[in-house]
XYZ file of C-alpha atoms in Angstrom:
661
model
C 13.063 159.218 -228.638
C 9.665 158.032 -229.902
C 8.527 156.209 -226.765
C 6.414 153.173 -227.620
C 5.901 154.313 -231.228
C 7.471 151.889 -233.721
C 6.841 150.731 -237.274
C 4.597 148.025 -235.828
C 2.061 150.745 -234.977
C 0.999 150.816 -238.628
C -2.071 148.634 -239.338
C -0.304 145.658 -240.916
C -2.421 143.253 -238.878
C -5.399 143.440 -241.268
C -5.930 144.281 -244.930
C -9.227 145.902 -243.989
C -7.541 148.050 -241.337
C -4.834 149.030 -243.809
C -7.498 149.969 -246.349
C -9.288 152.132 -243.784
C -6.007 153.826 -242.877
C -5.217 154.546 -246.535
C -8.697 155.988 -247.131
C -8.306 158.222 -244.068
C -4.860 159.469 -245.114
C -5.803 159.945 -248.758
C -9.009 161.734 -247.754
C -7.087 164.165 -245.542
C -4.470 164.750 -248.244
C -7.231 165.253 -250.802
C -8.852 167.973 -248.708
C -5.485 169.698 -248.227
C -4.742 169.455 -251.966
C -8.170 170.843 -252.902
C -7.849 173.848 -250.584
C -4.335 174.478 -251.915
C -5.461 174.182 -255.542
C -8.308 176.638 -254.901
C -5.917 178.982 -253.090
C -8.256 179.266 -250.111
C -5.904 178.783 -247.155
C -5.791 182.482 -246.260
C -9.570 182.795 -246.593
C -10.111 179.658 -244.523
C -7.750 180.865 -241.799
C -8.987 184.455 -241.546
C -12.710 183.948 -242.142
C -13.335 180.623 -240.414
C -10.632 178.892 -238.381
C -9.725 181.949 -236.293
C -13.218 183.445 -236.216
C -14.943 184.165 -232.913
C -18.314 184.690 -234.614
C -20.613 182.283 -232.784
C -22.466 181.470 -236.020
C -19.328 180.420 -237.881
C -18.179 178.398 -234.886
C -21.558 176.675 -234.840
C -21.316 175.891 -238.555
C -17.859 174.366 -238.037
C -19.239 172.278 -235.163
C -22.010 170.914 -237.412
C -19.514 170.261 -240.222
C -17.367 168.247 -237.811
C -20.448 166.281 -236.724
C -21.434 165.440 -240.306
C -17.901 164.318 -241.202
C -17.731 162.084 -238.127
C -21.243 160.782 -238.888
C -19.870 159.299 -242.103
C -16.985 157.638 -240.241
C -19.258 156.325 -237.483
C -21.769 154.983 -239.993
C -19.029 153.119 -241.889
C -18.210 151.361 -238.611
C -21.890 150.470 -238.174
C -22.085 149.030 -241.702
C -19.021 146.907 -241.061
C -20.526 145.491 -237.838
C -23.907 144.770 -239.419
C -22.228 143.033 -242.364
C -20.019 140.949 -240.076
C -22.976 139.738 -238.023
C -25.058 139.002 -241.119
C -22.428 136.554 -242.463
C -20.798 135.233 -239.278
C -23.044 132.183 -238.623
C -20.711 129.266 -237.823
C -17.833 131.206 -239.379
C -15.274 133.895 -238.648
C -16.909 136.301 -241.075
C -14.588 138.849 -242.645
C -13.450 140.745 -239.512
C -10.949 139.372 -236.989
C -12.319 139.490 -233.408
C -9.869 142.175 -232.293
C -10.751 144.392 -235.242
C -14.496 143.910 -234.658
C -14.046 145.015 -231.039
C -12.189 148.149 -232.167
C -14.993 149.012 -234.584
C -17.623 148.381 -231.922
C -15.867 150.759 -229.528
C -15.052 153.459 -232.049
C -18.592 153.475 -233.504
C -20.248 154.236 -230.178
C -17.519 156.654 -229.080
C -17.747 158.603 -232.330
C -21.533 158.741 -232.419
C -21.938 159.956 -228.832
C -18.944 162.248 -228.403
C -18.111 163.392 -231.926
C -21.419 163.354 -233.811
C -24.186 164.068 -231.306
C -22.286 166.464 -229.029
C -20.828 168.667 -231.826
C -24.176 168.664 -233.636
C -26.153 169.921 -230.647
C -23.501 172.437 -229.551
C -23.259 173.669 -233.146
C -27.007 174.275 -233.381
C -26.936 176.027 -230.007
C -24.096 178.296 -231.142
C -25.838 179.286 -234.354
C -29.347 179.780 -233.004
C -29.526 180.540 -229.271
C -27.868 183.996 -229.239
C -30.193 185.091 -232.038
C -33.251 183.609 -230.307
C -32.586 185.638 -227.166
C -31.854 188.844 -229.083
C -28.117 188.878 -228.277
C -25.285 190.058 -230.463
C -22.870 187.396 -229.273
C -22.272 184.669 -226.730
C -20.973 185.586 -223.292
C -17.447 184.247 -223.903
C -16.572 184.243 -227.635
C -13.033 182.949 -227.149
C -14.347 180.099 -224.990
C -16.525 179.034 -227.937
C -13.450 178.801 -230.143
C -11.512 176.794 -227.563
C -14.399 174.374 -227.013
C -14.681 173.789 -230.779
C -11.008 173.069 -231.289
C -10.724 170.839 -228.215
C -13.638 168.791 -229.559
C -11.973 168.630 -232.980
C -8.734 167.568 -231.281
C -10.503 164.664 -229.572
C -12.069 163.629 -232.885
C -8.647 163.744 -234.544
C -7.274 161.356 -231.899
C -9.981 158.840 -232.753
C -9.320 159.228 -236.478
C -5.545 158.885 -236.200
C -5.949 155.648 -234.237
C -7.011 154.154 -237.582
C -3.572 154.921 -238.956
C -1.157 154.721 -236.009
C -1.800 152.024 -233.426
C -5.214 150.593 -232.594
C -8.307 151.955 -230.926
C -9.729 150.512 -227.719
C -11.351 147.082 -227.712
C -12.879 147.622 -224.256
C -16.215 148.992 -225.453
C -17.333 152.603 -225.462
C -17.932 152.501 -221.689
C -14.372 151.155 -221.048
C -15.359 149.046 -218.061
C -12.517 147.804 -215.877
C -10.940 145.326 -215.495
C -10.788 144.863 -219.282
C -9.739 148.481 -219.785
C -6.953 148.132 -217.208
C -3.355 147.694 -218.387
C -3.301 143.994 -217.426
C -5.952 143.093 -220.007
C -5.502 145.938 -222.535
C -1.746 146.633 -222.545
C -1.735 148.448 -225.910
C -2.510 152.086 -226.624
C -6.170 151.577 -227.607
C -7.665 152.441 -224.220
C -5.230 155.362 -223.937
C -6.580 156.747 -227.217
C -10.080 156.471 -225.749
C -9.096 158.105 -222.445
C -7.384 161.102 -224.026
C -10.077 161.626 -226.669
C -12.680 161.702 -223.885
C -10.626 163.962 -221.621
C -9.804 166.515 -224.310
C -13.274 166.662 -225.867
C -14.878 166.543 -222.410
C -13.158 169.781 -221.438
C -14.449 171.304 -224.669
C -17.993 170.181 -223.870
C -17.723 171.566 -220.336
C -16.634 174.968 -221.663
C -19.520 174.946 -224.140
C -21.984 174.188 -221.333
C -20.689 177.030 -219.168
C -20.855 179.432 -222.107
C -24.443 178.423 -222.860
C -25.540 178.964 -219.287
C -23.977 182.391 -218.908
C -25.150 183.546 -222.339
C -28.779 182.638 -221.661
C -28.805 184.018 -218.126
C -26.969 187.293 -218.844
C -27.433 188.149 -222.529
C -31.202 188.017 -223.073
C -32.818 190.970 -224.836
C -34.533 193.608 -222.692
C -37.909 192.385 -221.503
C -37.275 188.693 -222.222
C -38.050 186.935 -218.957
C -37.268 183.248 -218.529
C -40.877 182.275 -219.239
C -40.728 184.170 -222.535
C -37.750 182.257 -223.926
C -38.264 179.997 -226.954
C -38.370 176.263 -226.178
C -35.107 175.646 -228.003
C -33.417 178.138 -225.695
C -35.024 176.453 -222.691
C -33.620 173.097 -223.764
C -30.228 174.771 -224.244
C -30.406 176.118 -220.677
C -31.291 172.716 -219.213
C -28.679 171.005 -221.372
C -26.028 173.425 -220.167
C -26.931 172.661 -216.556
C -26.702 168.916 -217.221
C -23.334 169.306 -218.941
C -21.893 171.270 -216.016
C -23.133 168.738 -213.451
C -22.562 165.486 -215.366
C -19.330 165.845 -217.350
C -17.044 166.178 -214.301
C -18.000 162.605 -213.316
C -16.845 161.271 -216.693
C -13.672 163.350 -216.546
C -12.853 161.977 -213.097
C -13.580 158.388 -214.169
C -11.371 158.667 -217.271
C -8.586 160.406 -215.327
C -8.572 157.774 -212.557
C -8.559 155.003 -215.152
C -5.574 156.717 -216.749
C -3.779 156.819 -213.400
C -4.415 153.100 -213.007
C -2.834 152.489 -216.396
C 0.052 154.974 -216.303
C 1.123 154.905 -212.658
C -0.032 151.465 -211.524
C -2.682 152.777 -209.161
C -5.672 150.632 -208.198
C -8.767 152.807 -208.130
C -10.767 150.205 -210.036
C -8.912 146.911 -209.435
C -10.849 144.907 -206.856
C -7.927 142.675 -205.894
C -5.737 145.602 -204.851
C -8.102 147.663 -202.745
C -10.047 149.381 -205.515
C -13.640 148.857 -206.566
C -14.708 148.397 -210.173
C -18.254 149.484 -209.301
C -16.909 152.948 -208.464
C -16.080 153.307 -212.152
C -19.479 151.996 -213.248
C -21.272 154.447 -210.951
C -19.132 157.393 -212.092
C -19.631 156.497 -215.743
C -23.411 156.252 -215.507
C -23.730 159.296 -213.246
C -22.558 160.972 -216.439
C -24.113 158.464 -218.848
C -27.776 158.765 -217.971
C -27.844 162.582 -217.995
C -25.881 162.331 -221.255
C -28.859 160.609 -222.865
C -30.922 163.701 -222.068
C -28.084 166.070 -222.907
C -28.501 164.608 -226.398
C -32.307 164.367 -226.374
C -33.384 167.709 -224.912
C -31.899 169.833 -227.737
C -33.765 167.649 -230.222
C -36.956 168.243 -228.222
C -36.283 171.960 -228.533
C -35.931 171.633 -232.301
C -39.194 169.701 -232.538
C -40.971 172.396 -230.530
C -39.797 175.144 -232.892
C -40.604 173.093 -235.995
C -44.083 172.069 -234.806
C -45.056 175.641 -233.916
C -43.712 177.114 -237.159
C -45.146 174.540 -239.542
C -48.490 174.340 -237.733
C -48.868 178.122 -237.843
C -49.765 178.186 -234.144
C -48.286 179.098 -230.802
C -47.103 176.022 -228.910
C -49.911 174.424 -226.947
C -49.141 174.368 -223.228
C -45.951 176.453 -223.381
C -45.635 176.517 -219.591
C -46.136 172.757 -219.285
C -43.454 172.214 -221.937
C -41.017 174.347 -219.936
C -41.774 172.494 -216.700
C -41.587 169.115 -218.469
C -38.160 170.042 -219.838
C -36.905 171.069 -216.390
C -38.348 167.962 -214.683
C -36.802 165.697 -217.321
C -33.411 167.303 -216.731
C -33.720 166.932 -212.941
C -34.848 163.292 -213.081
C -32.079 162.386 -215.524
C -29.526 163.184 -212.795
C -31.097 160.806 -210.289
C -31.785 157.480 -212.016
C -28.396 156.292 -213.248
C -28.438 152.973 -211.376
C -31.068 151.462 -213.642
C -28.230 150.997 -216.162
C -26.805 148.211 -213.997
C -29.604 146.568 -212.011
C -27.700 143.301 -212.402
C -24.669 144.454 -210.394
C -25.979 142.834 -207.210
C -27.330 145.850 -205.334
C -29.747 145.282 -202.481
C -33.471 144.822 -203.206
C -34.209 148.194 -201.581
C -31.779 150.005 -203.886
C -33.154 148.267 -206.972
C -36.705 148.979 -205.796
C -35.988 152.697 -205.363
C -34.407 153.130 -208.787
C -36.952 150.810 -210.342
C -39.712 153.134 -209.131
C -38.013 156.415 -209.935
C -36.732 155.513 -213.398
C -40.146 155.146 -215.130
C -41.185 158.581 -213.816
C -39.051 160.213 -216.496
C -41.599 158.985 -219.034
C -44.237 161.318 -217.554
C -42.745 164.700 -218.611
C -41.788 163.139 -221.947
C -45.404 162.124 -222.473
C -46.569 165.636 -221.592
C -44.189 167.024 -224.213
C -45.459 164.734 -226.966
C -49.107 165.485 -226.191
C -48.379 169.219 -226.297
C -46.871 168.832 -229.773
C -49.889 166.813 -230.941
C -52.303 169.442 -229.592
C -50.256 172.161 -231.303
C -50.741 170.379 -234.618
C -54.443 169.793 -233.934
C -56.520 172.101 -236.159
C -53.358 173.810 -237.338
C -52.432 174.295 -240.975
C -49.633 171.708 -240.938
C -47.027 172.021 -243.693
C -45.253 168.742 -244.388
C -41.815 170.206 -244.971
C -38.671 168.113 -244.483
C -38.149 169.334 -240.870
C -41.785 168.453 -240.113
C -41.386 164.987 -241.644
C -38.435 164.252 -239.358
C -40.522 165.515 -236.433
C -43.494 163.277 -237.241
C -41.173 160.311 -237.795
C -39.648 160.990 -234.404
C -42.987 161.136 -232.567
C -44.134 157.729 -233.827
C -40.789 156.022 -233.378
C -39.867 157.598 -230.062
C -43.075 156.386 -228.429
C -41.985 152.831 -229.233
C -38.527 153.485 -227.807
C -40.014 155.096 -224.708
C -42.151 152.059 -223.972
C -39.151 149.760 -224.293
C -37.235 152.089 -221.967
C -39.934 151.846 -219.312
C -39.719 148.064 -219.663
C -35.949 148.123 -219.131
C -36.442 150.275 -216.016
C -38.313 147.377 -214.381
C -35.714 145.290 -212.564
C -37.163 141.784 -213.266
C -37.500 142.536 -216.991
C -34.039 144.058 -217.046
C -32.583 140.846 -215.637
C -34.006 139.044 -218.671
C -32.899 141.513 -221.343
C -29.762 143.010 -219.825
C -26.789 142.827 -222.206
C -28.932 141.626 -225.126
C -29.602 143.248 -228.495
C -32.889 144.518 -227.034
C -30.820 147.107 -225.176
C -28.956 147.978 -228.396
C -32.271 148.557 -230.194
C -33.651 150.681 -227.356
C -30.550 152.867 -227.155
C -30.560 153.470 -230.919
C -34.294 154.163 -230.723
C -33.439 157.044 -228.391
C -30.331 158.259 -230.182
C -31.364 157.979 -233.856
C -35.126 158.513 -233.836
C -34.883 160.757 -230.767
C -31.719 162.817 -231.033
C -30.370 162.496 -234.587
C -33.747 163.041 -236.269
C -34.024 166.239 -234.231
C -30.568 167.439 -235.264
C -31.359 166.709 -238.911
C -34.666 168.581 -238.567
C -32.768 171.541 -237.069
C -30.160 171.323 -239.832
C -32.910 171.515 -242.471
C -34.835 174.214 -240.581
C -31.998 176.642 -239.816
C -29.848 176.060 -242.904
C -31.303 179.120 -244.708
C -30.646 181.215 -241.606
C -26.959 180.257 -241.725
C -26.372 180.426 -245.490
C -29.154 182.473 -247.076
C -30.661 179.715 -249.218
C -32.905 176.753 -248.486
C -32.032 173.096 -248.856
C -33.667 171.385 -251.815
C -36.893 169.642 -250.735
C -37.023 166.626 -253.071
C -33.750 165.077 -251.950
C -34.558 165.978 -248.350
C -37.770 163.965 -248.530
C -35.929 161.038 -250.069
C -33.386 161.218 -247.265
C -36.137 161.191 -244.637
C -37.884 158.129 -246.051
C -34.597 156.263 -246.400
C -33.737 157.075 -242.759
C -37.131 156.106 -241.329
C -37.494 152.858 -243.317
C -33.873 151.977 -242.643
C -34.292 152.577 -238.927
C -37.211 150.159 -238.579
C -35.545 147.487 -240.697
C -32.265 147.851 -238.803
C -33.526 147.844 -235.214
C -36.889 146.086 -234.920
C -35.084 142.761 -235.631
C -32.729 143.557 -232.742
C -35.688 143.902 -230.370
C -36.836 140.446 -231.459
C -33.338 138.985 -231.146
C -33.114 140.419 -227.628
C -36.223 138.468 -226.639
C -34.593 135.419 -228.247
C -31.568 135.896 -225.970
C -28.920 137.127 -228.390
C -26.182 138.964 -226.434
C -24.881 142.271 -227.745
C -21.325 142.671 -229.067
C -21.206 139.209 -230.665
C -18.587 138.919 -233.396
C -19.833 135.448 -234.427
C -22.644 133.111 -233.387
C -23.912 129.558 -233.788
C -27.708 129.906 -233.584
C -29.126 129.579 -237.110
C -32.436 131.185 -236.109
C -30.706 134.523 -235.500
C -29.275 135.007 -238.980
C -32.478 135.960 -240.901
C -33.084 138.827 -238.474
C -29.473 139.978 -238.793
C -29.759 139.964 -242.586
C -32.857 142.184 -242.334
C -30.885 144.483 -239.998
C -28.135 144.646 -242.628
C -30.756 145.642 -245.219
C -31.887 148.411 -242.883
C -28.314 149.675 -242.622
C -28.194 149.841 -246.431
C -31.337 151.994 -246.418
C -29.715 154.323 -243.871
C -26.664 154.448 -246.156
C -29.022 155.717 -248.856
C -30.294 158.315 -246.372
C -26.758 159.565 -245.691
C -26.033 159.635 -249.427
C -29.253 161.541 -250.175
C -28.331 164.171 -247.586
C -24.986 164.659 -249.332
C -26.728 164.912 -252.719
C -29.244 167.369 -251.258
C -26.427 169.618 -250.059
C -24.627 169.465 -253.413
C -27.801 170.188 -255.394
C -28.731 173.031 -253.051
C -25.326 174.680 -253.454
C -25.598 174.303 -257.225
C -29.094 175.818 -257.284
C -28.512 178.319 -254.489
C -29.646 181.270 -256.633
C -33.057 179.672 -257.177
C -33.272 178.590 -253.529
C -32.172 181.963 -252.101
C -34.431 183.406 -249.435
C -35.740 186.835 -250.361
C -36.208 187.798 -246.720
C -34.663 186.703 -243.461
C -37.809 184.725 -242.664
C -38.363 181.927 -245.221
C -40.662 179.840 -242.971
C -42.816 182.665 -241.548
C -41.162 181.932 -238.223
C -42.163 182.950 -234.720
C -38.927 183.535 -232.793
C -36.295 186.265 -232.918
C -33.671 184.501 -235.037
C -35.957 185.115 -238.026
C -35.927 188.875 -237.363
C -32.401 189.178 -238.750
C -31.182 188.869 -242.323
C -30.257 185.447 -243.663
C -27.356 185.070 -243.201
C -27.102 187.622 -240.377
C -24.382 190.215 -239.989
C -21.587 189.424 -237.543
C -23.387 191.478 -234.894
C -26.792 189.780 -235.467
C -28.956 192.784 -234.524
C -28.172 196.333 -235.566
C -30.411 197.352 -232.664
C -31.175 194.971 -229.808
C -34.948 194.327 -229.773
C -37.402 194.816 -226.940
C -39.381 191.674 -226.072
C -42.925 191.861 -224.741
C -44.060 188.232 -224.763
C -43.681 184.718 -226.086
C -42.930 184.343 -229.819
C -41.462 187.837 -229.983
C -40.975 187.968 -233.758
C -44.524 186.734 -234.427
C -45.867 189.397 -232.060
C -43.930 192.089 -233.947
C -45.411 190.919 -237.222
C -48.913 190.916 -235.799
C -48.422 194.377 -234.314
C -47.138 195.744 -237.618
C -43.761 196.761 -236.180
C -41.757 194.119 -238.053
C -39.404 195.597 -240.626
C -39.277 199.053 -239.083
C -35.829 200.558 -239.205
C -34.481 202.478 -236.199
C -34.296 206.253 -236.326
C -30.523 206.063 -236.065
C -27.799 203.450 -235.765
C -25.071 203.253 -233.125
C -21.511 201.942 -232.975
C -21.222 198.252 -232.135
C -18.363 196.566 -230.243
C -17.448 193.059 -231.432
C -14.570 190.701 -230.503
C -11.502 190.415 -232.717
C -10.647 187.091 -234.286
C -8.042 184.989 -232.489
C -5.722 182.184 -233.545
C -5.134 181.125 -229.931
C -8.095 178.713 -229.938
C -6.818 176.853 -233.009
C -3.296 176.668 -231.595
C -4.556 175.507 -228.207
C -6.584 172.739 -229.868
C -3.631 171.670 -232.023
C -1.267 171.614 -229.045
C -3.771 169.615 -226.992
C -3.747 167.040 -229.788
C 0.069 166.961 -229.748
C 0.122 166.610 -225.955
C -2.463 163.823 -225.903
C -0.806 161.930 -228.766
C 2.549 162.166 -226.982
C 1.042 160.898 -223.716
C -0.591 157.977 -225.510
C 2.747 156.863 -226.965
C 4.794 158.050 -223.970
C 6.922 160.443 -226.023
C 7.771 162.621 -223.073
C 9.695 165.373 -224.870
C 6.806 165.826 -227.304
C 4.370 165.935 -224.380
C 6.468 168.799 -222.992
C 6.236 170.624 -226.302
C 2.462 170.147 -226.397
C 2.035 171.253 -222.799
C 4.145 174.373 -223.301
C 2.254 175.111 -226.521
C -1.108 174.955 -224.725
C 0.189 177.207 -221.956
C 1.630 179.699 -224.446
C -1.608 179.834 -226.471
C -3.711 180.444 -223.377
C -1.239 183.008 -222.037
C -1.127 184.898 -225.322
C -4.883 185.399 -225.190
C -4.717 186.825 -221.673
C -2.225 189.479 -222.847
C -4.500 190.753 -225.612
C -5.426 194.106 -224.094
C -7.403 195.235 -227.134
C -9.287 192.143 -228.254
C -12.288 194.032 -229.611
C -13.047 196.323 -232.498
C -15.654 199.013 -233.021
C -17.999 198.944 -236.014
C -18.981 202.582 -236.672
C -22.651 203.444 -236.963
C -22.143 204.499 -240.590
C -20.737 201.066 -241.428
C -23.593 199.346 -239.593
C -26.080 201.377 -241.630
C -24.259 200.521 -244.855
C -24.315 196.826 -243.973
C -28.014 196.961 -243.207
C -28.690 198.763 -246.489
C -26.977 195.948 -248.368
C -29.125 193.327 -246.705
C -32.273 192.105 -248.359
C -34.106 192.765 -245.116
C -33.208 195.169 -242.336
C -33.560 193.809 -238.804
C -37.166 194.183 -237.804
C -37.382 196.360 -234.730
C -39.725 198.824 -233.253
C -38.652 202.411 -233.858
C -36.640 203.870 -231.057
C -35.682 200.506 -229.495
C -32.555 201.038 -227.404
C -29.195 199.504 -228.197
C-alpha cells in the first residue's frame, strides 16, 4: 500500500536530523496557522497563488529563493562547524549525515536559490524593460514557478521523511547507482532535478519568445537594456543546456529503477557519459547564473553613475561571446579523467578565452563610473564588492583551466573557494543588488539603507574570511568534502572559515531586519513617483508598483535608454490623448494544481507507491487538460477603467502623446 515507506523513514538516526525535521514541520505549520489566523487564505489564493501577472509570479519566485537561501545557509553553517571541530575526532555530525548536508546545500543553492532568484528578477523586470504588457505565455510562467516550488518541496520533505542523497550534488555514478546508494536519497535528488528542470526549461522558452516577439515598437535588438540582453542569452543557454541534465538524471533513474546499465562500466555502460552530460549542462549553468547578475550590475552602474553605459555595443558582444564559449568548454571540469593530451590541450586553450569577454565587461563598467557622479547606494556597494572579488575568482578560474595546475588542485578546497567566488561574489551579490534596486518598483517603497549597508559589509567581510582560507588549504592539499581530518595545520584556517560563515549569518539576518524595518516604515520610504533612482530604462516609466497591464499605452522607442531619452526630450509624463481597452489573461488555478500533482507523482515514485503515482499522473494530466479547454481565458479592461486606474496612480505612464497601443 505504501511501497517502501515505513516508520523507519522518520529521522530517528540522529538527534540533529530529528531537530531539523521538527523545525521544518513546525515552521510550515506556523505559516499555515498565521495565514489562517489572519484570514488571508482567500486573498492569497485569488491575488497571488493563481495569478498570471508576471510581476507577482516573479515576486513569488524571489520569495522562494530567499526562503531556500536560509535553508541552504543553515547547511553551510553545519558543514563549516563540523570541519572546524573535527580534528582527530568525529565532530558532531555522523559521516552519513554530513554527506546529506553537503549534497543538499549545493543542490539547494544552485537549483532552488540561484535559479528562482534570476528567473524571478527576469519575470518582474524584463517585460517592463522592453515595453510589453505581459510575457508571451502567462500560463507557462505559472507552471514553471510551481514546478520549481514542487522540486524545492521534495528537497525539504527529505528532511522529514527518508534521507537526502549522499552522492554529492553532481550525483556521479557509480556511487549514485542503486548498488552503492540503495536508499531513496538519490531518488529524491533525481526527481527534484527533473521536476524543477522542466520548470526552468519552460521559463527559458518563455523568456526567449517574450524578448523576441513582445518588444515595444522601435526597440531593435541593439536598443535593448543590458539586463534584457543577459536574459536573452540566459534563455538560449537554458534551452540548450538543461536537456543534457534532464537526460542524465532520467538515465540515472532508469539505471536505478529498471536495472539498466547506462553508467555502469562493468555491464556495458560508461560512467564518463554521465560526467560529460552533467558538465555539458554544468558549465553553461555557471553562466546561466552569472549573466543575469552581469545584467543587474550594468543597470546599477549606469543608473548610479548618472551616465550611459560605456561601450554598450562591446558589452552586448561580450555577453553573447561569453554565452557561446560557455557551451564549448565543459571538459575543463574533469581534466583528470584520462583524456588524451590533444583533448586536454584543446580545452586547456579554449577555456581561458572566456576570461576575455568578462574582462571587457568589467572595464566597461569601470569606464562608466569614471568621471560619473557615483552614488554609493546599497545596490552600488554590492556591485563594487563584486568587481573586486570577482577579479580574484576569475584569476583562480584561469589557473584551474590550465591542465597541469588543475592536476595539482583538482578535488581540493581550492576548487570549492573558486566556485563560491563565482556563485556568491559573482551571482548572489548581483541578485541581492537587483533585489535592492527593483524592490521599490515591485512594492512602491524603498528598502531601508542603513540595514542594507550593514548587510553588505557583513556579506563581503564574511565572504573573504570564509573562502580565502579555503584557497590556502587547497594549496596545502586538503581535499574537499572531508567530514574529519588528521592534519593539525589545517584547523586554524577552518576556524577562520567558520568565523566568516558567522559574518555571513549576520548578513542574512541584517537582510531580514532590513525587510522588516522597511515594511514598518513603508509610509516614510514610499516612492512619490515611479522613478525613485532617476533611472534610464523603461521599467521606470510605469508607476511603482505598476498596474497589471504595465503600460496604459505601449511606448515608442527611438534609442538606447528609452526612458532617459524621454526625460531629456521633455516627453516624460505626458498622458495620451485617449485610452483604449486592454486585454489581459485571466487567473488560473491549473498551474498550482499541476505543481502540486507533480510533487505527489514524484514523491510516490521515490517511495514506489504506485497507486499514488497514478493519482499524481492523472492529476497532472487533468490540470493541463483543463487549461486547454478554457476558451475564454482573457478579460477586457475597458478604457474608462484604465483611465481611472491611471488617475489613481501617483504617476501616469510617461509616454509621448499619440503613441499607439
